[in-house]
Amino acid sequence: MLCEEREMAKKEYVPLFETRKVKGRILFRCIAASILLGICFIIMYRIRYFPVGGKAERWTWIGLFLSELWFSFYWLLTTVCRWNAVIRIPFIHRLSQRFGKELPGIDIFVCTADPLIEPPSLLVNTVLSMMAYDYPPEKLSVYLSDDGGSNLTFYAMLEAANFSKTWLPFCKKFQVESTSPEAYFRTASELVNVQEWLSVKKLYEDMKMRIETTIKLNQILEYIQKQHKGFREWDFVSSKHDHHTILQILIDGRGTNAADIEGNPLPTLVYLAREKRPQYHHHFKAGSMNALIRVSSKITNAPIILNVDCDMYSNNSKTIKSSLCIFMDEEKGDEIGYVQFPQCFYNLTKNEIYGSSLRVLLQLEVLGFDANGGPSYMGSGCFHRRETLCGKKYEKNYKVDWKKINDKKVNESASVLEETCKVLASCTFEHNTPWGKEMGLKYGTPVEDVVTGMSIQCNGWKSIYLNPEREGFLGVAPITLLQNLVQHKRWAEGLLQLFFSRYCPLLYGHRKIPLKLQLMYSTYKLWAANCLATWYIVVVPCLCLLKGISLFPKISSPWVLPFVYVTFVHRAHSLAEFLWCGGTFRGWCNDQRIWLIKRTTSYLFAFFETILKLLGYSQLNFVVTAKVADEDVSKRYDQELIEFGAASPMFDIIKNEGIHPKPTHLAKLTLTQNSKV
């Protein structure tokens, strides 16, 4: 009888998401096979015509051969990883029909570190966009972790809590998709109701002006401090690096007073500044996330956690439901540990002067990840099962009873929770515990997200990559060359450190995750290693040309054909993919230029700093990328002029490569797109 019921259930089962193979796979494989054949002929040429003459000729030939072998190997890795790319299509209407009001709670984590680099007005827009999801508000909770410990940020959150009473019903009434007020009022083309639109816009602009005025004054006025008991916490704060835990529940979604102007319930909103003391390492963003995991487990304890960076606002009100289509699928959902959305940006120029979109990587390459165990955790725009972040290992018979999870309730009052949960964010709580090792985000690396995601997959869980037609999240891309290079240096350095650590995917993932997934992780962890071969090919052939040393076959020789074919087809295919992903020809040229600059600067510095760290000559640090810039810099960025921003050793390398004209004042230098690469 039981077997019959199971068979009936299988027949009636309708999936909540669909997996489709990427279009153009056959063409991609044919092109890849032809390029591989061309590479084989190039290798044959290098071996067959190895110079027997002078010593200089032999060594330059060997160096070039090794560089070509490296790039061939790296290309082969990326090609194999993309061989079976897939896309996922969620069916939101089926989710609503099947589960109705039995949807699980969602805890949303927003992290910020410095109110000067990451201004509170930006943070307010992110928080409001998260609160305005098309989702039952009583099941939605937003937690802000303020690692800057700033009363200015706390004040901004109070303003956000008050404005949410007007903003949330406005978004619901007019079905607003881009639920960041700044983004909505900047891009809205049709006024749904002119009078109401102008009224809400004025309320937002007044709030923004109050926040920015307070930031300029760098202090909270006395009459404002009297409006909330939370400000008294700063009476005992020595500095942002030395203070006790500050925890305030600004909106308690369970209370009858937590309602908007139309009487509808509001999501829970919590402010947290974890304890910091100079003698204790706070572990940067990973430590902040782990504190939020513990604190939220006592206040709302939602089974699903979404984390976003402070500049990454919601651009799609259905994002939560799309991710739940994956988690709540009866057949395949129980094995999914996290669902990753791509990191997209709203401030990209038409031709992407810095190539910040990484459009081919996010729209094509990561799809190969998804087919072989799932994408890596990218640090933002990711939905996690709470259990996976807490170190739970996947078991074959694992099943989630969503109804049972939804029945869990917290009975303590907000004031009691504020006091009892402070210890969970203290400096000493993690001592002699698995936190940072077996539980939560991993410590000891600047790319804690990648390590954490790989650890979850090694625990038996799979991950899914969702890239909906309307972007789920939009953030701020770097608008100066230095910001871009510093960001990529941090990524490349952290990834290379992992490759030489116990978290090397070929060792840590051995027999735990598929071999293809290990190789895919390796391709990104070896970003920095590309600098050596790139430098050799950029410099040595030019010098050999001056010295009259021949490194390539003559035009009249048939051996020139594989060199021409591989170069032309590989570049043509690269251009075609870039255009197919929505880019422009000039954007592709900019992308090629910026990759050359990054490989010869960011990756070079990352490579040697990693070596120094391995030898014990350097310490781990964390750099926060600025999210704001002055008007002149923004104007030049919109005009697609390269902004160098400030003096840096990286620019000396670019200058010596001849990538830009000789500057007179480096701090103010700009570069047009027509500069020679």
XYZ file of C-alpha atoms in Angstrom:
677
model
C 0.000 0.000 0.000
C 2.827 2.386 0.922
C 4.657 1.590 -2.327
C 1.502 2.362 -4.312
C 1.156 5.742 -2.579
C 4.769 6.582 -3.435
C 4.224 5.623 -7.070
C 1.122 7.815 -7.197
C 3.062 10.714 -5.669
C 5.804 10.348 -8.286
C 3.262 10.395 -11.111
C 1.589 13.519 -9.689
C 4.928 15.243 -9.029
C 5.504 18.443 -10.992
C 8.985 19.966 -10.547
C 9.400 23.485 -9.183
C 12.376 24.103 -11.455
C 13.725 22.785 -14.720
C 17.281 22.099 -15.874
C 18.061 22.853 -19.527
C 21.207 22.426 -21.538
C 22.809 25.613 -22.811
C 22.200 26.449 -26.462
C 25.131 26.286 -28.858
C 26.926 23.441 -27.045
C 27.650 21.551 -30.273
C 29.143 24.623 -31.954
C 31.232 25.376 -28.847
C 32.580 21.815 -28.783
C 33.462 21.889 -32.496
C 35.327 25.185 -32.123
C 37.113 23.911 -29.012
C 38.132 20.680 -30.768
C 39.541 22.612 -33.742
C 41.502 24.946 -31.436
C 42.884 21.921 -29.574
C 44.039 20.454 -32.886
C 45.749 23.737 -33.739
C 47.472 23.771 -30.343
C 48.781 20.263 -30.970
C 50.367 21.428 -34.241
C 51.943 24.412 -32.449
C 53.457 22.069 -29.849
C 54.766 19.848 -32.658
C 56.378 22.885 -34.285
C 58.051 23.945 -31.021
C 59.511 20.476 -30.531
C 60.485 19.790 -34.141
C 62.181 23.136 -34.764
C 63.925 23.518 -31.444
C 66.964 25.756 -32.149
C 70.387 24.149 -31.934
C 72.273 27.409 -32.345
C 73.152 29.983 -29.714
C 72.349 29.766 -26.017
C 70.083 32.837 -26.065
C 67.953 31.377 -28.857
C 67.489 28.095 -26.982
C 66.463 29.703 -23.682
C 64.067 32.196 -25.239
C 62.509 29.328 -27.257
C 62.131 27.213 -24.096
C 60.589 30.128 -22.194
C 58.096 30.831 -24.957
C 57.281 27.122 -25.273
C 56.599 26.867 -21.534
C 54.394 29.974 -21.645
C 52.402 28.528 -24.539
C 52.081 25.223 -22.704
C 50.771 27.042 -19.626
C 48.145 28.964 -21.588
C 47.175 25.795 -23.483
C 46.749 23.941 -20.205
C 44.733 26.800 -18.691
C 42.532 27.038 -21.784
C 41.947 23.278 -21.706
C 40.871 23.475 -18.045
C 38.290 26.178 -18.716
C 37.043 24.389 -21.842
C 36.543 21.049 -20.092
C 34.680 22.800 -17.289
C 32.248 24.394 -19.762
C 31.628 21.174 -21.671
C 28.210 20.396 -20.117
C 26.875 23.811 -19.108
C 23.241 24.015 -17.929
C 20.719 26.678 -16.904
C 17.954 26.493 -14.276
C 14.403 27.755 -14.805
C 12.255 28.195 -11.633
C 8.439 28.026 -11.766
C 7.233 30.553 -9.197
C 3.520 30.041 -9.916
C 3.835 26.351 -9.006
C 5.485 27.278 -5.706
C 2.565 29.518 -4.736
C -0.002 26.912 -5.766
C 1.693 24.094 -3.878
C 2.731 25.752 -0.617
C 0.469 28.797 -0.309
C 0.988 30.267 3.162
C 3.409 27.528 4.266
C 6.468 29.337 2.944
C 9.484 29.351 5.291
C 10.962 32.331 7.102
C 13.869 34.194 5.493
C 16.665 35.929 7.413
C 18.534 38.531 5.349
C 22.039 39.594 6.404
C 23.496 42.939 5.299
C 27.114 43.686 6.248
C 28.852 47.064 6.389
C 32.289 47.987 7.715
C 32.922 51.731 7.400
C 30.373 54.603 7.211
C 32.844 56.768 5.273
C 33.637 54.249 2.526
C 30.150 52.681 2.574
C 27.843 55.667 3.275
C 24.674 55.082 5.340
C 22.466 56.557 2.581
C 23.610 53.689 0.329
C 23.014 51.203 3.129
C 19.484 52.503 3.743
C 18.534 51.795 0.130
C 19.833 48.242 0.377
C 17.937 47.557 3.617
C 14.676 49.050 2.316
C 14.930 47.012 -0.889
C 15.326 43.832 1.169
C 12.316 44.683 3.338
C 10.135 45.274 0.249
C 10.322 41.775 -1.270
C 7.135 40.239 -2.633
C 6.984 37.889 0.349
C 4.892 37.638 3.544
C 6.447 40.383 5.738
C 5.848 38.434 8.953
C 8.234 35.775 7.586
C 10.922 38.264 6.567
C 13.711 39.546 8.833
C 16.561 41.911 7.956
C 19.740 41.989 10.072
C 22.388 44.676 9.697
C 25.908 43.983 10.943
C 27.727 47.272 11.481
C 31.425 46.467 11.886
C 32.104 50.196 11.997
C 30.132 50.421 15.255
C 28.835 53.833 14.190
C 25.923 55.697 15.766
C 25.559 57.413 12.377
C 24.725 54.065 10.786
C 22.333 53.309 13.649
C 20.573 56.621 13.057
C 20.259 55.807 9.337
C 18.608 52.500 10.255
C 16.080 54.317 12.446
C 15.238 56.544 9.483
C 14.898 53.466 7.263
C 12.575 51.793 9.798
C 10.335 54.860 9.816
C 10.311 55.343 6.014
C 9.550 51.637 5.461
C 6.029 52.254 6.782
C 5.369 54.321 3.645
C 7.710 52.672 1.156
C 6.591 49.026 1.557
C 2.867 49.612 0.854
C 3.851 51.861 -2.083
C 5.948 49.046 -3.593
C 3.173 46.521 -3.041
C 0.464 48.761 -4.470
C 2.335 49.572 -7.680
C 4.260 46.269 -7.977
C 7.658 47.953 -7.882
C 10.460 45.616 -8.987
C 13.540 47.736 -8.265
C 12.673 48.291 -4.591
C 15.622 50.540 -3.740
C 14.087 54.045 -3.480
C 17.170 55.697 -5.013
C 17.170 53.294 -7.971
C 13.412 53.480 -8.432
C 13.162 57.269 -8.497
C 16.258 57.440 -10.731
C 14.934 55.028 -13.360
C 11.112 55.165 -13.141
C 9.744 56.312 -16.510
C 5.994 56.018 -15.964
C 4.355 57.763 -13.043
C 1.726 55.318 -11.790
C 0.034 57.996 -9.683
C 1.644 61.403 -9.978
C 0.489 62.823 -6.667
C 1.350 59.755 -4.621
C 4.641 59.287 -6.532
C 5.731 62.849 -5.775
C 4.652 62.552 -2.147
C 6.692 59.395 -1.516
C 9.648 60.814 -3.435
C 9.619 63.928 -1.242
C 9.528 61.798 1.917
C 12.530 59.848 0.619
C 14.507 62.945 -0.346
C 13.795 64.527 3.052
C 15.032 61.376 4.782
C 18.148 61.260 2.585
C 18.884 64.929 3.308
C 18.573 64.376 7.074
C 20.943 61.417 6.923
C 23.535 63.217 4.790
C 23.342 66.340 6.945
C 23.964 64.236 10.050
C 26.915 62.534 8.343
C 28.452 65.930 7.494
C 28.037 67.105 11.087
C 29.548 63.763 12.210
C 27.343 63.764 15.288
C 23.793 62.963 16.338
C 21.835 65.975 17.550
C 20.572 65.778 21.104
C 16.867 65.862 20.249
C 17.369 62.878 17.908
C 19.202 60.885 20.580
C 16.208 61.248 22.881
C 13.967 59.530 20.336
C 15.448 56.032 20.856
C 17.043 54.272 23.801
C 19.635 52.689 21.520
C 21.723 55.860 21.336
C 22.599 55.447 25.012
C 24.737 52.439 24.044
C 27.316 54.793 22.522
C 27.876 56.491 25.873
C 30.150 53.530 26.690
C 31.905 53.193 23.298
C 35.632 54.043 23.278
C 36.168 53.618 19.524
C 34.985 51.475 16.649
C 37.766 49.010 17.529
C 36.949 48.902 21.245
C 33.309 48.597 22.297
C 30.751 46.197 23.752
C 28.021 44.432 21.764
C 25.246 46.762 20.623
C 22.040 44.939 19.662
C 18.763 46.711 18.948
C 15.556 45.269 17.497
C 14.298 48.324 15.609
C 11.153 46.617 14.295
C 9.765 43.548 16.053
C 7.705 41.868 13.345
C 5.739 39.899 15.946
C 4.350 43.003 17.657
C 1.025 44.674 16.879
C 2.781 48.037 16.584
C 4.951 46.778 13.707
C 2.598 47.921 10.954
C 2.825 50.214 7.940
C 0.519 53.167 7.213
C -2.097 50.779 5.785
C -2.043 48.461 8.802
C -0.061 45.642 7.168
C 2.697 43.914 9.193
C 6.307 44.974 8.740
C 9.373 42.715 8.527
C 11.646 42.443 11.549
C 14.636 44.813 11.459
C 17.667 44.253 13.721
C 20.841 46.322 14.189
C 24.007 44.591 15.451
C 27.476 45.957 16.190
C 29.372 42.971 17.587
C 31.830 43.395 20.419
C 35.347 44.426 19.442
C 38.471 44.592 21.559
C 42.012 45.413 20.365
C 43.429 42.163 21.783
C 40.976 39.955 19.824
C 40.971 39.261 16.086
C 37.523 40.018 14.639
C 38.021 38.025 11.370
C 36.550 40.735 9.122
C 33.372 39.857 7.164
C 33.489 36.161 8.103
C 33.369 37.026 11.802
C 30.523 39.448 11.163
C 28.495 36.808 9.317
C 29.064 34.199 12.015
C 27.853 36.611 14.706
C 24.699 37.232 12.662
C 24.098 33.494 12.249
C 24.173 32.999 16.029
C 22.142 36.081 16.962
C 19.453 35.440 14.346
C 19.094 31.826 15.514
C 17.692 33.129 18.818
C 15.500 35.915 17.423
C 13.882 34.513 14.262
C 15.818 31.341 13.363
C 14.654 31.219 9.742
C 15.734 28.053 7.870
C 16.906 30.086 4.840
C 19.529 32.863 5.023
C 20.245 35.439 2.318
C 23.358 37.567 2.599
C 24.173 40.667 0.544
C 26.818 43.371 0.570
C 25.714 46.818 1.714
C 25.731 48.174 -1.868
C 23.845 45.245 -3.423
C 20.159 46.190 -3.549
C 17.231 44.035 -4.676
C 16.282 44.510 -8.319
C 13.722 41.694 -8.558
C 10.885 41.339 -6.052
C 10.473 37.620 -6.924
C 14.065 36.628 -6.099
C 13.182 34.907 -2.798
C 10.452 32.831 -4.411
C 12.790 31.877 -7.266
C 15.326 30.490 -4.797
C 12.616 28.649 -2.843
C 11.620 26.855 -6.050
C 15.034 25.197 -5.769
C 15.049 24.482 -2.017
C 11.439 23.263 -1.809
C 11.399 20.970 -4.847
C 10.283 17.588 -3.487
C 12.733 15.458 -5.471
C 15.893 17.529 -5.945
C 15.562 20.388 -3.464
C 16.657 18.570 -0.308
C 20.225 18.106 -1.581
C 20.753 21.802 -2.362
C 22.910 23.655 0.170
C 22.829 27.135 -1.362
C 21.520 29.055 -4.367
C 23.848 31.671 -5.846
C 22.766 34.670 -7.937
C 25.249 36.612 -10.107
C 26.722 39.915 -8.945
C 25.528 42.535 -11.419
C 26.063 46.302 -11.411
C 23.819 49.258 -12.198
C 26.555 51.830 -12.898
C 28.213 50.141 -15.874
C 28.858 52.335 -18.906
C 27.837 51.219 -22.387
C 31.323 50.006 -23.311
C 32.401 48.949 -19.781
C 35.690 50.816 -19.610
C 36.980 48.548 -16.794
C 35.321 45.293 -17.884
C 33.667 45.088 -14.460
C 30.605 43.114 -15.548
C 32.595 39.886 -16.100
C 29.654 39.062 -18.350
C 31.124 36.004 -20.099
C 32.294 34.538 -16.791
C 28.911 35.024 -15.072
C 26.681 34.198 -18.040
C 28.603 31.272 -19.529
C 31.514 29.954 -17.487
C 29.650 29.637 -14.173
C 27.000 27.557 -15.961
C 29.702 24.910 -16.286
C 30.108 25.006 -12.498
C 26.387 24.380 -12.137
C 26.544 21.228 -14.237
C 29.307 19.688 -12.134
C 28.178 20.085 -8.528
C 27.300 23.751 -8.395
C 28.841 27.235 -8.384
C 31.123 28.583 -5.702
C 29.743 30.883 -3.017
C 30.445 34.431 -4.265
C 29.998 36.261 -0.949
C 26.839 38.183 -1.849
C 23.441 37.443 -3.379
C 23.444 33.902 -1.996
C 20.631 31.950 -0.280
C 21.852 29.356 2.238
C 20.220 26.673 4.293
C 20.975 27.645 7.870
C 21.968 24.041 8.572
C 24.695 24.040 5.924
C 26.286 27.181 7.363
C 26.226 25.513 10.770
C 28.292 22.579 9.483
C 25.614 19.942 8.874
C 26.608 17.162 6.468
C 24.207 15.959 3.810
C 22.654 12.513 4.250
C 20.865 10.577 1.524
C 17.654 10.205 3.521
C 17.580 13.895 4.472
C 14.086 15.378 4.110
C 12.796 18.773 5.209
C 9.410 19.081 6.893
C 8.655 22.699 5.989
C 5.436 22.743 7.994
C 7.258 21.657 11.145
C 9.932 24.305 10.598
C 7.288 27.012 10.198
C 5.674 26.074 13.528
C 8.744 27.145 15.527
C 8.145 30.377 17.437
C 10.164 32.622 19.764
C 8.243 33.759 22.851
C 10.711 36.155 24.538
C 10.100 39.886 24.270
C 12.336 42.132 22.149
C 14.008 43.684 25.199
C 14.819 40.259 26.680
C 16.212 39.033 23.359
C 18.399 42.136 23.044
C 20.090 41.369 26.346
C 20.337 37.578 26.123
C 21.706 37.570 22.560
C 24.558 40.021 23.203
C 26.811 37.256 24.487
C 26.488 35.491 21.113
C 28.297 38.425 19.460
C 31.014 38.793 22.096
C 34.747 38.510 21.368
C 35.223 35.424 23.533
C 32.179 33.380 22.505
C 34.000 31.508 19.719
C 36.985 30.438 21.837
C 37.384 26.656 21.847
C 34.383 26.205 19.556
C 34.110 24.976 15.943
C 33.102 28.452 14.716
C 35.301 29.598 11.843
C 36.572 26.059 11.304
C 33.737 23.536 11.076
C 30.829 25.930 11.592
C 29.977 29.201 9.891
C 32.187 31.021 7.427
C 35.826 29.947 7.453
C 38.548 32.162 8.947
C 42.102 32.877 7.848
C 41.619 33.944 4.224
C 40.478 37.105 2.392
C 38.163 34.954 0.224
C 36.215 33.315 3.040
C 33.206 32.932 0.732
C 34.965 30.568 -1.703
C 36.329 28.362 1.091
C 32.946 28.229 2.818
C 31.134 27.259 -0.379
C 33.643 24.544 -1.199
C 33.406 23.195 2.373
C 29.621 22.980 2.076
C 29.979 21.035 -1.171
C 32.568 18.751 0.446
C 29.964 18.032 3.134
C 27.827 16.440 0.423
C 25.580 19.363 -0.526
C 25.073 20.676 -4.048
C 24.563 24.262 -5.123
C 22.562 25.930 -7.878
C 23.222 29.010 -10.007
C 20.192 31.166 -10.864
C 20.540 33.919 -13.437
C 17.021 35.245 -14.130
C 16.235 37.494 -17.066
C 15.743 40.400 -14.655
C 18.814 40.661 -12.426
C 18.195 39.660 -8.822
C 20.682 42.130 -7.324
C 22.490 45.239 -8.516
C 25.556 46.754 -6.911
C 28.247 49.380 -7.461
C 31.159 48.598 -9.793
C 34.560 50.291 -9.251
C 34.777 53.576 -11.180
C 38.546 54.137 -11.064
C 41.322 51.968 -12.414
C 43.025 51.732 -9.021
C 39.845 50.489 -7.298
C 39.486 47.844 -9.996
C 43.091 46.683 -9.773
C 43.101 46.603 -5.961
C 39.883 44.587 -5.916
C 41.254 42.021 -8.370
C 44.551 41.871 -6.523
C 42.681 40.940 -3.330
C 40.644 38.284 -5.130
C 43.608 36.798 -7.006
C 45.812 36.841 -3.912
C 43.210 35.148 -1.728
C 42.451 32.501 -4.336
C 46.126 31.673 -4.890
C 46.650 31.400 -1.123
C 43.888 28.801 -1.044
C 45.544 26.807 -3.813
C 48.727 26.542 -1.723
C 46.846 25.801 1.509
C 45.022 22.787 2.905
C 41.972 24.108 1.046
C 43.519 23.324 -2.352
C 40.524 21.868 -4.266
C 42.605 18.985 -5.627
C 43.429 17.895 -2.057
C 40.576 19.188 0.099
C 37.965 18.142 -2.465
C 39.524 14.764 -3.319
C 36.772 12.102 -3.315
C 34.333 14.645 -1.865
C 33.366 16.639 -4.960
C 33.536 15.729 -8.683
C 36.915 16.016 -10.403
C 35.510 18.568 -12.869
C 34.426 20.755 -9.962
C 37.911 20.497 -8.451
C 39.372 21.609 -11.788
C 36.918 24.502 -12.060
C 37.894 25.778 -8.623
C 41.542 25.447 -9.678
C 41.102 27.640 -12.764
C 40.059 30.611 -10.631
C 42.553 29.934 -7.877
C 45.311 30.097 -10.511
C 44.315 33.525 -11.823
C 47.423 35.128 -10.329
C 49.738 32.454 -11.774
C 48.900 33.705 -15.272
C 51.056 36.782 -14.659
C 54.371 34.985 -15.316
C 53.474 33.587 -18.736
C 51.760 36.850 -19.700
C 54.813 38.901 -18.786
C 57.067 36.595 -20.788
C 54.926 36.790 -23.926
C 54.498 40.580 -23.602
C 58.206 41.338 -23.149
C 60.484 38.636 -24.615
C 59.195 38.376 -28.237
C 59.547 42.172 -28.569
C 63.158 42.022 -27.408
C 63.859 39.083 -29.705
C 62.470 41.069 -32.628
C 65.012 43.807 -31.914
C 67.805 41.227 -31.648
C 66.773 39.409 -34.821
C 65.931 36.144 -33.006
C 63.184 34.205 -34.820
C 60.530 32.610 -32.579
C 57.748 31.980 -35.103
C 57.561 30.362 -38.551
C 57.864 32.477 -41.680
C 54.703 33.601 -43.481
C 55.616 31.366 -46.426
C 55.860 28.281 -44.183
C 52.788 26.005 -43.761
C 53.585 25.920 -40.012
C 52.277 29.460 -39.745
C 48.727 28.168 -40.320
C 48.094 26.709 -36.818
C 49.396 29.926 -35.203
C 47.109 32.071 -37.380
C 44.142 29.733 -36.990
C 44.327 29.426 -33.191
C 44.835 33.177 -32.752
C 42.042 34.194 -35.122
C 39.434 31.581 -34.107
C 40.060 31.979 -30.381
C 39.706 35.776 -30.552
C 36.715 35.592 -32.909
C 34.991 33.129 -30.582
C 35.753 35.352 -27.610
C 34.222 38.341 -29.411
C 31.149 36.347 -30.455
C 30.528 35.210 -26.870
C 30.913 38.752 -25.554
C 28.412 40.086 -28.096
C 26.026 37.195 -27.414
C 26.109 38.081 -23.706
C 24.949 41.616 -24.492
C 28.256 43.446 -24.856
C 29.567 45.742 -27.595
C 32.604 45.499 -29.847
C 34.297 48.399 -28.076
C 33.339 46.824 -24.756
C 35.127 43.643 -25.836
C 38.234 45.660 -26.751
C 38.132 47.305 -23.318
C 37.699 43.903 -21.709
C 40.778 42.528 -23.504
C 42.811 45.571 -22.489
C 41.798 45.419 -18.834
C 42.624 41.699 -18.635
C 46.119 42.474 -19.941
C 46.494 45.258 -17.380
C 45.244 43.035 -14.537
C 47.499 40.135 -15.492
C 50.576 42.336 -15.568
C 49.761 44.355 -12.416
C 47.123 42.982 -10.004
C 48.031 39.356 -10.585
C 51.761 40.068 -10.488
C 51.515 41.788 -7.098
C 49.102 39.108 -5.862
C 51.485 36.342 -6.911
C 54.524 37.725 -5.157
C 52.597 38.798 -2.048
C 51.298 35.236 -1.777
C 54.845 33.914 -1.967
C 55.893 36.371 0.764
C 52.982 35.271 2.953
C 53.919 31.627 2.498
C 57.457 32.510 3.572
C 56.123 34.401 6.600
C 57.098 37.913 5.469
C 53.587 39.343 5.187
C 50.364 39.311 7.209
C 46.731 38.850 6.185
C 44.821 42.076 5.595
C 41.431 43.043 4.247
C 40.686 45.984 1.950
C 37.224 47.527 1.681
C 36.517 48.917 -1.796
C 35.130 52.454 -1.774
C 31.467 52.739 -2.836
C 31.457 56.509 -3.432
C 33.460 59.000 -5.500
C 33.437 62.741 -6.107
C 31.471 64.287 -8.963
C 34.495 64.858 -11.218
C 35.517 61.209 -11.029
C 31.950 60.060 -11.703
C 31.682 62.410 -14.669
C 34.875 61.090 -16.265
C 33.666 57.527 -15.661
C 30.374 58.273 -17.454
C 32.434 59.678 -20.340
C 34.369 56.376 -20.395
C 37.717 57.923 -19.492
C 40.077 55.789 -17.444
C 40.634 57.354 -14.022
C 43.905 56.435 -12.363
C 42.757 57.980 -9.065
C 46.038 58.026 -7.105
C 49.699 57.119 -7.408
C 50.421 53.379 -7.232
C 53.328 51.062 -8.129
C 50.914 49.280 -10.482
C 50.779 52.364 -12.682
C 54.559 52.345 -13.089
C 54.198 48.934 -14.712
C 51.427 50.142 -17.025
C 53.532 53.161 -17.986
C 56.525 50.994 -18.827
C 54.332 48.734 -20.958
C 53.290 51.703 -23.063
C 49.587 51.323 -22.242
C 49.059 55.069 -21.748
C 50.740 58.390 -22.551
C 53.308 59.841 -20.209
C 51.435 61.579 -17.377
C 52.282 64.954 -15.905
C 50.219 64.563 -12.727
C 49.441 60.906 -12.068
C 46.756 61.594 -9.464
C 44.632 63.452 -12.028
C 45.443 61.405 -15.107
C 42.696 60.173 -17.403
C 43.002 57.985 -20.454
C 40.760 57.784 -23.472
C 39.716 54.518 -25.029
C 41.870 55.168 -28.081
C 45.101 54.666 -26.127
C 47.444 52.031 -27.462
C 47.560 48.672 -25.644
